[in-house]
Amino acid sequence: MLAPATRKIEVPLVEVFSSLQGEGIMIGCRQIFVRFAGCNLACDYCDTQFHEELIFNVETEPGSKQFMTLENPANLNELKHVILDWQCRCNNVHQSVSLTGGEPLLHADKLKVWLPEILPILPIYLETNGTLPDELRDILPLVSMISMDIKLHSTSGTDTAWDLHANFMALGAEKLCQVKLVVDASTTAEELIRAGKLVSQYAPGCPLILQPRTLASGLSLDGRSLLELQKIAGSAHHDIRVIPQIHHWLGVC
Ligand code: SF4
């Protein structure tokens, strides 16, 4: 009797690579990054290539920064074998598979089918802008950790989706490992306090990360300014951490 055919799972990707997590409390952890195409926001400071193209990039060797191109949409069934191979060849050094974007939750219907295949290999780390709670509900049992951003109007230029963030956090609180804010000189005290109160209410054990915006010339804020922002946010939440991005400094992807 023939074995049932495996359903092909296809999703547009941008790139797949192995590198260090460069943001927040997981800094330094080796992850396999799967960058999904598409985003529901349009942040002013976005420097991520997330638009869907005819092709996507996959590292030829994990961590090599050498890429080959494949046609979109990607076949996630085949990608599972790449992940398994990389994890074996790298002495199990990877801590998790990072679903990043763009906004990976735009593909929740496909993730729901694919993630049960990946979970036996590595835990799933979801990087999200925290504005799609309905989509999160669909895959929440399959996600191990969630890193959520709140895009502040001051820095991102987009209207902050406070109500959606509240719904998202209420739903995912148990798996939230951090909430991040990109901050710069335009960030207001009102925004910091509102974000701090939100975390305090819905995920009280979760750290709120202030991530200074990275410019070509360096960080957008000096240490003294960051201490001041930390103090302000600290009036609303007990665990405020200042953590800059590090991947630019290390020269990794
Ligand atoms: S949510 Fe992230 S990927 Fe989307 S536009 Fe904003 S910074 Fe870029």
PDB file of C-alpha atoms and ligand atoms in Angstrom:
ATOM      1  CA  MET A   1       0.000   0.000   0.000  1.00  0.00           C
ATOM      2  CA  LEU A   2       1.312   3.422  -0.912  1.00  0.00           C
ATOM      3  CA  ALA A   3       2.143   5.830   1.919  1.00  0.00           C
ATOM      4  CA  PRO A   4      -0.122   8.936   1.920  1.00  0.00           C
ATOM      5  CA  ALA A   5       1.471  11.823   0.020  1.00  0.00           C
ATOM      6  CA  THR A   6       2.830  14.579   2.256  1.00  0.00           C
ATOM      7  CA  ARG A   7       0.941  17.820   1.730  1.00  0.00           C
ATOM      8  CA  LYS A   8       3.221  20.409   0.196  1.00  0.00           C
ATOM      9  CA  ILE A   9       3.518  23.498   2.398  1.00  0.00           C
ATOM     10  CA  GLU A  10       4.517  26.591   0.417  1.00  0.00           C
ATOM     11  CA  VAL A  11       5.315  30.052   1.805  1.00  0.00           C
ATOM     12  CA  PRO A  12       7.198  33.039   0.376  1.00  0.00           C
ATOM     13  CA  LEU A  13      10.506  33.480   2.197  1.00  0.00           C
ATOM     14  CA  VAL A  14      13.272  36.062   2.077  1.00  0.00           C
ATOM     15  CA  GLU A  15      16.189  34.141   3.572  1.00  0.00           C
ATOM     16  CA  VAL A  16      17.263  31.227   5.734  1.00  0.00           C
ATOM     17  CA  PHE A  17      20.546  31.356   7.629  1.00  0.00           C
ATOM     18  CA  SER A  18      22.319  30.369  10.831  1.00  0.00           C
ATOM     19  CA  SER A  19      23.594  33.143  13.084  1.00  0.00           C
ATOM     20  CA  LEU A  20      23.583  34.742  16.501  1.00  0.00           C
ATOM     21  CA  GLN A  21      20.506  36.373  17.915  1.00  0.00           C
ATOM     22  CA  GLY A  22      21.442  40.043  18.000  1.00  0.00           C
ATOM     23  CA  GLU A  23      18.615  41.578  20.013  1.00  0.00           C
ATOM     24  CA  GLY A  24      17.174  41.424  23.501  1.00  0.00           C
ATOM     25  CA  ILE A  25      17.622  38.869  26.236  1.00  0.00           C
ATOM     26  CA  MET A  26      18.540  36.033  23.852  1.00  0.00           C
ATOM     27  CA  ILE A  27      21.598  37.871  22.520  1.00  0.00           C
ATOM     28  CA  GLY A  28      24.378  35.451  21.621  1.00  0.00           C
ATOM     29  CA  CYS A  29      22.184  32.384  21.219  1.00  0.00           C
ATOM     30  CA  ARG A  30      22.774  30.577  17.940  1.00  0.00           C
ATOM     31  CA  GLN A  31      19.577  30.241  15.956  1.00  0.00           C
ATOM     32  CA  ILE A  32      18.400  29.142  12.550  1.00  0.00           C
ATOM     33  CA  PHE A  33      16.570  32.174  11.159  1.00  0.00           C
ATOM     34  CA  VAL A  34      13.665  31.721   8.764  1.00  0.00           C
ATOM     35  CA  ARG A  35      12.693  35.147   7.431  1.00  0.00           C
ATOM     36  CA  PHE A  36       9.172  35.250   6.017  1.00  0.00           C
ATOM     37  CA  ALA A  37       8.105  37.684   3.313  1.00  0.00           C
ATOM     38  CA  GLY A  38       5.435  40.296   3.956  1.00  0.00           C
ATOM     39  CA  CYS A  39       4.575  42.643   6.800  1.00  0.00           C
ATOM     40  CA  ASN A  40       1.364  44.328   7.934  1.00  0.00           C
ATOM     41  CA  LEU A  41       3.210  47.439   9.172  1.00  0.00           C
ATOM     42  CA  ALA A  42       5.446  50.028   7.521  1.00  0.00           C
ATOM     43  CA  CYS A  43       7.866  51.352  10.134  1.00  0.00           C
ATOM     44  CA  ASP A  44       9.980  54.373   9.187  1.00  0.00           C
ATOM     45  CA  TYR A  45      13.162  52.814  10.541  1.00  0.00           C
ATOM     46  CA  CYS A  46      12.679  49.397   8.950  1.00  0.00           C
ATOM     47  CA  ASP A  47      15.943  48.182   7.429  1.00  0.00           C
ATOM     48  CA  THR A  48      14.747  44.632   6.850  1.00  0.00           C
ATOM     49  CA  GLN A  49      14.230  43.338   3.341  1.00  0.00           C
ATOM     50  CA  PHE A  50      10.865  41.621   3.737  1.00  0.00           C
ATOM     51  CA  HIS A  51       9.174  42.112   0.363  1.00  0.00           C
ATOM     52  CA  GLU A  52       8.325  38.981  -1.564  1.00  0.00           C
ATOM     53  CA  GLU A  53      10.601  38.346  -4.526  1.00  0.00           C
ATOM     54  CA  LEU A  54      10.695  35.581  -7.123  1.00  0.00           C
ATOM     55  CA  ILE A  55      13.624  34.027  -5.275  1.00  0.00           C
ATOM     56  CA  PHE A  56      14.851  33.656  -1.688  1.00  0.00           C
ATOM     57  CA  ASN A  57      18.309  33.048  -0.222  1.00  0.00           C
ATOM     58  CA  VAL A  58      19.513  30.036   1.724  1.00  0.00           C
ATOM     59  CA  GLU A  59      22.974  29.789   3.243  1.00  0.00           C
ATOM     60  CA  THR A  60      25.047  27.137   1.542  1.00  0.00           C
ATOM     61  CA  GLU A  61      26.785  26.288   4.837  1.00  0.00           C
ATOM     62  CA  PRO A  62      25.312  27.313   8.200  1.00  0.00           C
ATOM     63  CA  GLY A  63      27.003  30.533   9.362  1.00  0.00           C
ATOM     64  CA  SER A  64      29.040  30.989   6.156  1.00  0.00           C
ATOM     65  CA  LYS A  65      27.196  34.097   4.849  1.00  0.00           C
ATOM     66  CA  GLN A  66      27.409  32.459   1.425  1.00  0.00           C
ATOM     67  CA  PHE A  67      23.990  32.047  -0.144  1.00  0.00           C
ATOM     68  CA  MET A  68      22.311  30.179  -2.944  1.00  0.00           C
ATOM     69  CA  THR A  69      18.981  31.238  -4.397  1.00  0.00           C
ATOM     70  CA  LEU A  70      15.824  29.177  -4.690  1.00  0.00           C
ATOM     71  CA  GLU A  71      12.446  29.987  -6.198  1.00  0.00           C
ATOM     72  CA  ASN A  72       9.548  31.321  -4.177  1.00  0.00           C
ATOM     73  CA  PRO A  73       7.261  30.121  -2.759  1.00  0.00           C
ATOM     74  CA  ALA A  74       9.564  27.996  -0.613  1.00  0.00           C
ATOM     75  CA  ASN A  75       8.747  24.351   0.003  1.00  0.00           C
ATOM     76  CA  LEU A  76       8.737  24.096   3.803  1.00  0.00           C
ATOM     77  CA  ASN A  77       8.792  20.299   3.682  1.00  0.00           C
ATOM     78  CA  GLU A  78      12.244  20.545   2.115  1.00  0.00           C
ATOM     79  CA  LEU A  79      13.306  23.261   4.525  1.00  0.00           C
ATOM     80  CA  LYS A  80      12.707  20.869   7.399  1.00  0.00           C
ATOM     81  CA  HIS A  81      15.498  18.666   6.042  1.00  0.00           C
ATOM     82  CA  VAL A  82      17.847  21.674   5.810  1.00  0.00           C
ATOM     83  CA  ILE A  83      17.161  22.519   9.458  1.00  0.00           C
ATOM     84  CA  LEU A  84      17.753  18.944  10.548  1.00  0.00           C
ATOM     85  CA  ASP A  85      20.982  18.758   8.553  1.00  0.00           C
ATOM     86  CA  TRP A  86      22.327  22.066   9.927  1.00  0.00           C
ATOM     87  CA  GLN A  87      21.559  21.107  13.488  1.00  0.00           C
ATOM     88  CA  CYS A  88      23.403  17.786  13.092  1.00  0.00           C
ATOM     89  CA  ARG A  89      26.375  19.304  11.288  1.00  0.00           C
ATOM     90  CA  CYS A  90      26.779  22.085  13.881  1.00  0.00           C
ATOM     91  CA  ASN A  91      27.000  19.750  16.878  1.00  0.00           C
ATOM     92  CA  ASN A  92      23.509  20.740  18.027  1.00  0.00           C
ATOM     93  CA  VAL A  93      24.715  24.295  18.670  1.00  0.00           C
ATOM     94  CA  HIS A  94      21.434  25.897  17.649  1.00  0.00           C
ATOM     95  CA  GLN A  95      19.175  26.894  20.490  1.00  0.00           C
ATOM     96  CA  SER A  96      16.005  27.372  18.426  1.00  0.00           C
ATOM     97  CA  VAL A  97      14.479  28.170  15.061  1.00  0.00           C
ATOM     98  CA  SER A  98      13.638  31.867  14.877  1.00  0.00           C
ATOM     99  CA  LEU A  99      10.542  32.706  12.859  1.00  0.00           C
ATOM    100  CA  THR A 100      11.138  36.279  11.784  1.00  0.00           C
ATOM    101  CA  GLY A 101      10.164  38.713   9.077  1.00  0.00           C
ATOM    102  CA  GLY A 102       8.495  40.791   8.016  1.00  0.00           C
ATOM    103  CA  GLU A 103       5.695  39.393  10.129  1.00  0.00           C
ATOM    104  CA  PRO A 104       5.689  35.586  10.313  1.00  0.00           C
ATOM    105  CA  LEU A 105       2.154  35.450  11.714  1.00  0.00           C
ATOM    106  CA  LEU A 106       0.843  36.501   8.297  1.00  0.00           C
ATOM    107  CA  HIS A 107       1.544  32.848   7.426  1.00  0.00           C
ATOM    108  CA  ALA A 108      -0.061  31.294  10.510  1.00  0.00           C
ATOM    109  CA  ASP A 109      -2.200  28.919   8.426  1.00  0.00           C
ATOM    110  CA  LYS A 110       0.932  27.352   6.938  1.00  0.00           C
ATOM    111  CA  LEU A 111       2.885  27.462  10.202  1.00  0.00           C
ATOM    112  CA  LYS A 112       0.124  25.511  11.895  1.00  0.00           C
ATOM    113  CA  VAL A 113       0.840  22.601   9.568  1.00  0.00           C
ATOM    114  CA  TRP A 114       4.628  22.964   9.428  1.00  0.00           C
ATOM    115  CA  LEU A 115       5.657  23.637  13.031  1.00  0.00           C
ATOM    116  CA  PRO A 116       4.699  20.164  14.349  1.00  0.00           C
ATOM    117  CA  GLU A 117       7.396  18.879  11.951  1.00  0.00           C
ATOM    118  CA  ILE A 118      10.027  21.259  13.326  1.00  0.00           C
ATOM    119  CA  LEU A 119       9.334  21.054  17.055  1.00  0.00           C
ATOM    120  CA  PRO A 120      10.950  17.608  17.453  1.00  0.00           C
ATOM    121  CA  ILE A 121      14.164  19.138  16.030  1.00  0.00           C
ATOM    122  CA  LEU A 122      14.351  22.516  17.824  1.00  0.00           C
ATOM    123  CA  PRO A 123      12.189  24.853  19.924  1.00  0.00           C
ATOM    124  CA  ILE A 124      10.348  27.626  18.060  1.00  0.00           C
ATOM    125  CA  TYR A 125      11.191  31.271  18.794  1.00  0.00           C
ATOM    126  CA  LEU A 126       8.628  33.677  17.342  1.00  0.00           C
ATOM    127  CA  GLU A 127       9.698  37.270  16.581  1.00  0.00           C
ATOM    128  CA  THR A 128       6.579  39.347  15.994  1.00  0.00           C
ATOM    129  CA  ASN A 129       5.238  42.873  15.976  1.00  0.00           C
ATOM    130  CA  GLY A 130       2.451  41.684  18.276  1.00  0.00           C
ATOM    131  CA  THR A 131      -0.487  43.003  16.253  1.00  0.00           C
ATOM    132  CA  LEU A 132      -2.090  39.751  15.040  1.00  0.00           C
ATOM    133  CA  PRO A 133      -3.634  38.050  18.092  1.00  0.00           C
ATOM    134  CA  ASP A 134      -6.078  35.918  16.082  1.00  0.00           C
ATOM    135  CA  GLU A 135      -3.223  34.443  14.077  1.00  0.00           C
ATOM    136  CA  LEU A 136      -1.212  33.859  17.267  1.00  0.00           C
ATOM    137  CA  ARG A 137      -4.105  31.838  18.699  1.00  0.00           C
ATOM    138  CA  ASP A 138      -3.812  29.434  15.772  1.00  0.00           C
ATOM    139  CA  ILE A 139      -0.204  28.468  16.492  1.00  0.00           C
ATOM    140  CA  LEU A 140       0.306  29.312  20.170  1.00  0.00           C
ATOM    141  CA  PRO A 141       0.606  25.689  21.375  1.00  0.00           C
ATOM    142  CA  LEU A 142       3.381  25.159  18.809  1.00  0.00           C
ATOM    143  CA  VAL A 143       5.495  28.151  19.828  1.00  0.00           C
ATOM    144  CA  SER A 144       8.095  27.839  22.588  1.00  0.00           C
ATOM    145  CA  MET A 145       9.030  31.522  23.155  1.00  0.00           C
ATOM    146  CA  ILE A 146       7.663  34.832  21.902  1.00  0.00           C
ATOM    147  CA  SER A 147       9.621  38.047  21.442  1.00  0.00           C
ATOM    148  CA  MET A 148       7.146  40.830  20.789  1.00  0.00           C
ATOM    149  CA  ASP A 149       7.764  44.389  19.664  1.00  0.00           C
ATOM    150  CA  ILE A 150       5.604  47.396  20.381  1.00  0.00           C
ATOM    151  CA  LYS A 151       6.149  49.846  17.542  1.00  0.00           C
ATOM    152  CA  LEU A 152       6.017  53.310  19.059  1.00  0.00           C
ATOM    153  CA  HIS A 153       4.545  56.081  16.958  1.00  0.00           C
ATOM    154  CA  SER A 154       7.459  58.377  17.805  1.00  0.00           C
ATOM    155  CA  THR A 155      10.138  56.128  16.333  1.00  0.00           C
ATOM    156  CA  SER A 156       8.257  53.995  13.802  1.00  0.00           C
ATOM    157  CA  GLY A 157       5.899  56.615  12.356  1.00  0.00           C
ATOM    158  CA  THR A 158       3.034  54.083  12.537  1.00  0.00           C
ATOM    159  CA  ASP A 159       0.114  54.422  14.939  1.00  0.00           C
ATOM    160  CA  THR A 160       0.805  52.179  17.913  1.00  0.00           C
ATOM    161  CA  ALA A 161      -1.801  49.390  18.005  1.00  0.00           C
ATOM    162  CA  TRP A 162      -2.246  49.503  21.795  1.00  0.00           C
ATOM    163  CA  ASP A 163      -5.496  47.496  21.868  1.00  0.00           C
ATOM    164  CA  LEU A 164      -4.154  44.763  19.605  1.00  0.00           C
ATOM    165  CA  HIS A 165      -0.974  44.595  21.707  1.00  0.00           C
ATOM    166  CA  ALA A 166      -3.105  44.182  24.838  1.00  0.00           C
ATOM    167  CA  ASN A 167      -5.071  41.326  23.251  1.00  0.00           C
ATOM    168  CA  PHE A 168      -1.878  39.731  21.995  1.00  0.00           C
ATOM    169  CA  MET A 169      -0.185  39.872  25.385  1.00  0.00           C
ATOM    170  CA  ALA A 170      -3.242  38.585  27.227  1.00  0.00           C
ATOM    171  CA  LEU A 171      -3.228  35.581  24.928  1.00  0.00           C
ATOM    172  CA  GLY A 172       0.491  34.885  24.752  1.00  0.00           C
ATOM    173  CA  ALA A 173       1.640  36.014  28.218  1.00  0.00           C
ATOM    174  CA  GLU A 174       2.810  32.568  29.285  1.00  0.00           C
ATOM    175  CA  LYS A 175       5.257  32.335  26.381  1.00  0.00           C
ATOM    176  CA  LEU A 176       6.343  35.951  26.163  1.00  0.00           C
ATOM    177  CA  CYS A 177      10.054  36.139  27.004  1.00  0.00           C
ATOM    178  CA  GLN A 178      10.361  39.861  26.282  1.00  0.00           C
ATOM    179  CA  VAL A 179       8.623  42.936  24.922  1.00  0.00           C
ATOM    180  CA  LYS A 180      10.898  45.300  22.982  1.00  0.00           C
ATOM    181  CA  LEU A 181      10.668  48.999  22.198  1.00  0.00           C
ATOM    182  CA  VAL A 182      12.956  50.727  19.706  1.00  0.00           C
ATOM    183  CA  VAL A 183      13.696  54.096  21.285  1.00  0.00           C
ATOM    184  CA  ASP A 184      15.410  57.292  20.181  1.00  0.00           C
ATOM    185  CA  ALA A 185      15.375  60.973  21.105  1.00  0.00           C
ATOM    186  CA  SER A 186      11.771  61.307  19.901  1.00  0.00           C
ATOM    187  CA  THR A 187      10.407  58.677  22.321  1.00  0.00           C
ATOM    188  CA  THR A 188       7.988  60.241  24.795  1.00  0.00           C
ATOM    189  CA  ALA A 189       7.505  59.584  28.504  1.00  0.00           C
ATOM    190  CA  GLU A 190       3.825  58.882  27.806  1.00  0.00           C
ATOM    191  CA  GLU A 191       4.749  56.062  25.411  1.00  0.00           C
ATOM    192  CA  LEU A 192       7.245  54.505  27.819  1.00  0.00           C
ATOM    193  CA  ILE A 193       4.791  54.569  30.697  1.00  0.00           C
ATOM    194  CA  ARG A 194       1.928  53.200  28.623  1.00  0.00           C
ATOM    195  CA  ALA A 195       4.103  50.332  27.375  1.00  0.00           C
ATOM    196  CA  GLY A 196       5.372  49.647  30.900  1.00  0.00           C
ATOM    197  CA  LYS A 197       1.829  49.521  32.265  1.00  0.00           C
ATOM    198  CA  LEU A 198       0.753  47.164  29.514  1.00  0.00           C
ATOM    199  CA  VAL A 199       3.543  44.689  30.280  1.00  0.00           C
ATOM    200  CA  SER A 200       2.915  45.020  34.007  1.00  0.00           C
ATOM    201  CA  GLN A 201      -0.761  44.241  33.537  1.00  0.00           C
ATOM    202  CA  TYR A 202      -0.598  41.371  31.060  1.00  0.00           C
ATOM    203  CA  ALA A 203       2.840  39.790  31.474  1.00  0.00           C
ATOM    204  CA  PRO A 204       4.194  40.966  34.844  1.00  0.00           C
ATOM    205  CA  GLY A 205       7.138  38.558  34.831  1.00  0.00           C
ATOM    206  CA  CYS A 206       8.317  39.685  31.400  1.00  0.00           C
ATOM    207  CA  PRO A 207      11.196  42.173  30.913  1.00  0.00           C
ATOM    208  CA  LEU A 208      10.580  45.313  28.855  1.00  0.00           C
ATOM    209  CA  ILE A 209      13.585  45.974  26.637  1.00  0.00           C
ATOM    210  CA  LEU A 210      14.577  49.460  25.520  1.00  0.00           C
ATOM    211  CA  GLN A 211      16.553  49.015  22.308  1.00  0.00           C
ATOM    212  CA  PRO A 212      18.262  52.214  21.160  1.00  0.00           C
ATOM    213  CA  ARG A 213      17.738  52.771  17.453  1.00  0.00           C
ATOM    214  CA  THR A 214      20.876  51.882  15.486  1.00  0.00           C
ATOM    215  CA  LEU A 215      22.052  54.458  12.956  1.00  0.00           C
ATOM    216  CA  ALA A 216      24.834  54.126  10.389  1.00  0.00           C
ATOM    217  CA  SER A 217      26.904  56.360  12.667  1.00  0.00           C
ATOM    218  CA  GLY A 218      26.232  54.323  15.823  1.00  0.00           C
ATOM    219  CA  LEU A 219      23.562  54.393  18.517  1.00  0.00           C
ATOM    220  CA  SER A 220      20.944  57.130  18.363  1.00  0.00           C
ATOM    221  CA  LEU A 221      21.134  57.808  22.118  1.00  0.00           C
ATOM    222  CA  ASP A 222      23.985  58.169  24.594  1.00  0.00           C
ATOM    223  CA  GLY A 223      24.181  56.252  27.854  1.00  0.00           C
ATOM    224  CA  ARG A 224      22.875  59.088  29.956  1.00  0.00           C
ATOM    225  CA  SER A 225      19.741  59.470  27.839  1.00  0.00           C
ATOM    226  CA  LEU A 226      19.139  55.734  28.003  1.00  0.00           C
ATOM    227  CA  LEU A 227      19.387  55.778  31.790  1.00  0.00           C
ATOM    228  CA  GLU A 228      16.779  58.516  31.839  1.00  0.00           C
ATOM    229  CA  LEU A 229      14.386  56.549  29.596  1.00  0.00           C
ATOM    230  CA  GLN A 230      14.909  53.490  31.789  1.00  0.00           C
ATOM    231  CA  LYS A 231      14.034  55.534  34.863  1.00  0.00           C
ATOM    232  CA  ILE A 232      10.821  56.816  33.279  1.00  0.00           C
ATOM    233  CA  ALA A 233       9.665  53.361  32.135  1.00  0.00           C
ATOM    234  CA  GLY A 234      10.625  52.024  35.556  1.00  0.00           C
ATOM    235  CA  SER A 235       7.779  53.981  37.098  1.00  0.00           C
ATOM    236  CA  ALA A 236       5.371  51.614  35.318  1.00  0.00           C
ATOM    237  CA  HIS A 237       7.162  48.230  35.265  1.00  0.00           C
ATOM    238  CA  HIS A 238       9.726  46.575  37.541  1.00  0.00           C
ATOM    239  CA  ASP A 239      12.008  45.001  34.908  1.00  0.00           C
ATOM    240  CA  ILE A 240      13.290  47.501  32.326  1.00  0.00           C
ATOM    241  CA  ARG A 241      16.499  46.567  30.495  1.00  0.00           C
ATOM    242  CA  VAL A 242      18.543  48.585  28.008  1.00  0.00           C
ATOM    243  CA  ILE A 243      19.982  46.295  25.326  1.00  0.00           C
ATOM    244  CA  PRO A 244      21.348  47.519  21.971  1.00  0.00           C
ATOM    245  CA  GLN A 245      21.511  45.370  18.854  1.00  0.00           C
ATOM    246  CA  ILE A 246      24.858  43.573  18.509  1.00  0.00           C
ATOM    247  CA  HIS A 247      24.821  41.830  15.129  1.00  0.00           C
ATOM    248  CA  HIS A 248      26.048  44.966  13.301  1.00  0.00           C
ATOM    249  CA  TRP A 249      29.076  45.164  15.606  1.00  0.00           C
ATOM    250  CA  LEU A 250      29.885  41.493  15.200  1.00  0.00           C
ATOM    251  CA  GLY A 251      29.478  41.611  11.440  1.00  0.00           C
ATOM    252  CA  VAL A 252      27.081  38.684  11.390  1.00  0.00           C
ATOM    253  CA  CYS A 253      23.758  38.456   9.543  1.00  0.00           C
TER     254      CYS A 253
HETATM  255  S1  SF4 B   1       7.166  45.419  11.819  1.00  0.00           S
HETATM  256 FE1  SF4 B   1       9.357  44.939  11.540  1.00  0.00          FE
HETATM  257  S2  SF4 B   1       9.509  44.148   9.437  1.00  0.00           S
HETATM  258 FE2  SF4 B   1       7.502  45.168   9.605  1.00  0.00          FE
HETATM  259  S3  SF4 B   1       7.899  47.260   8.844  1.00  0.00           S
HETATM  260 FE3  SF4 B   1       8.148  47.309  11.086  1.00  0.00          FE
HETATM  261  S4  SF4 B   1      10.371  46.957  11.453  1.00  0.00           S
HETATM  262 FE4  SF4 B   1       9.908  46.340   9.310  1.00  0.00          FE
END
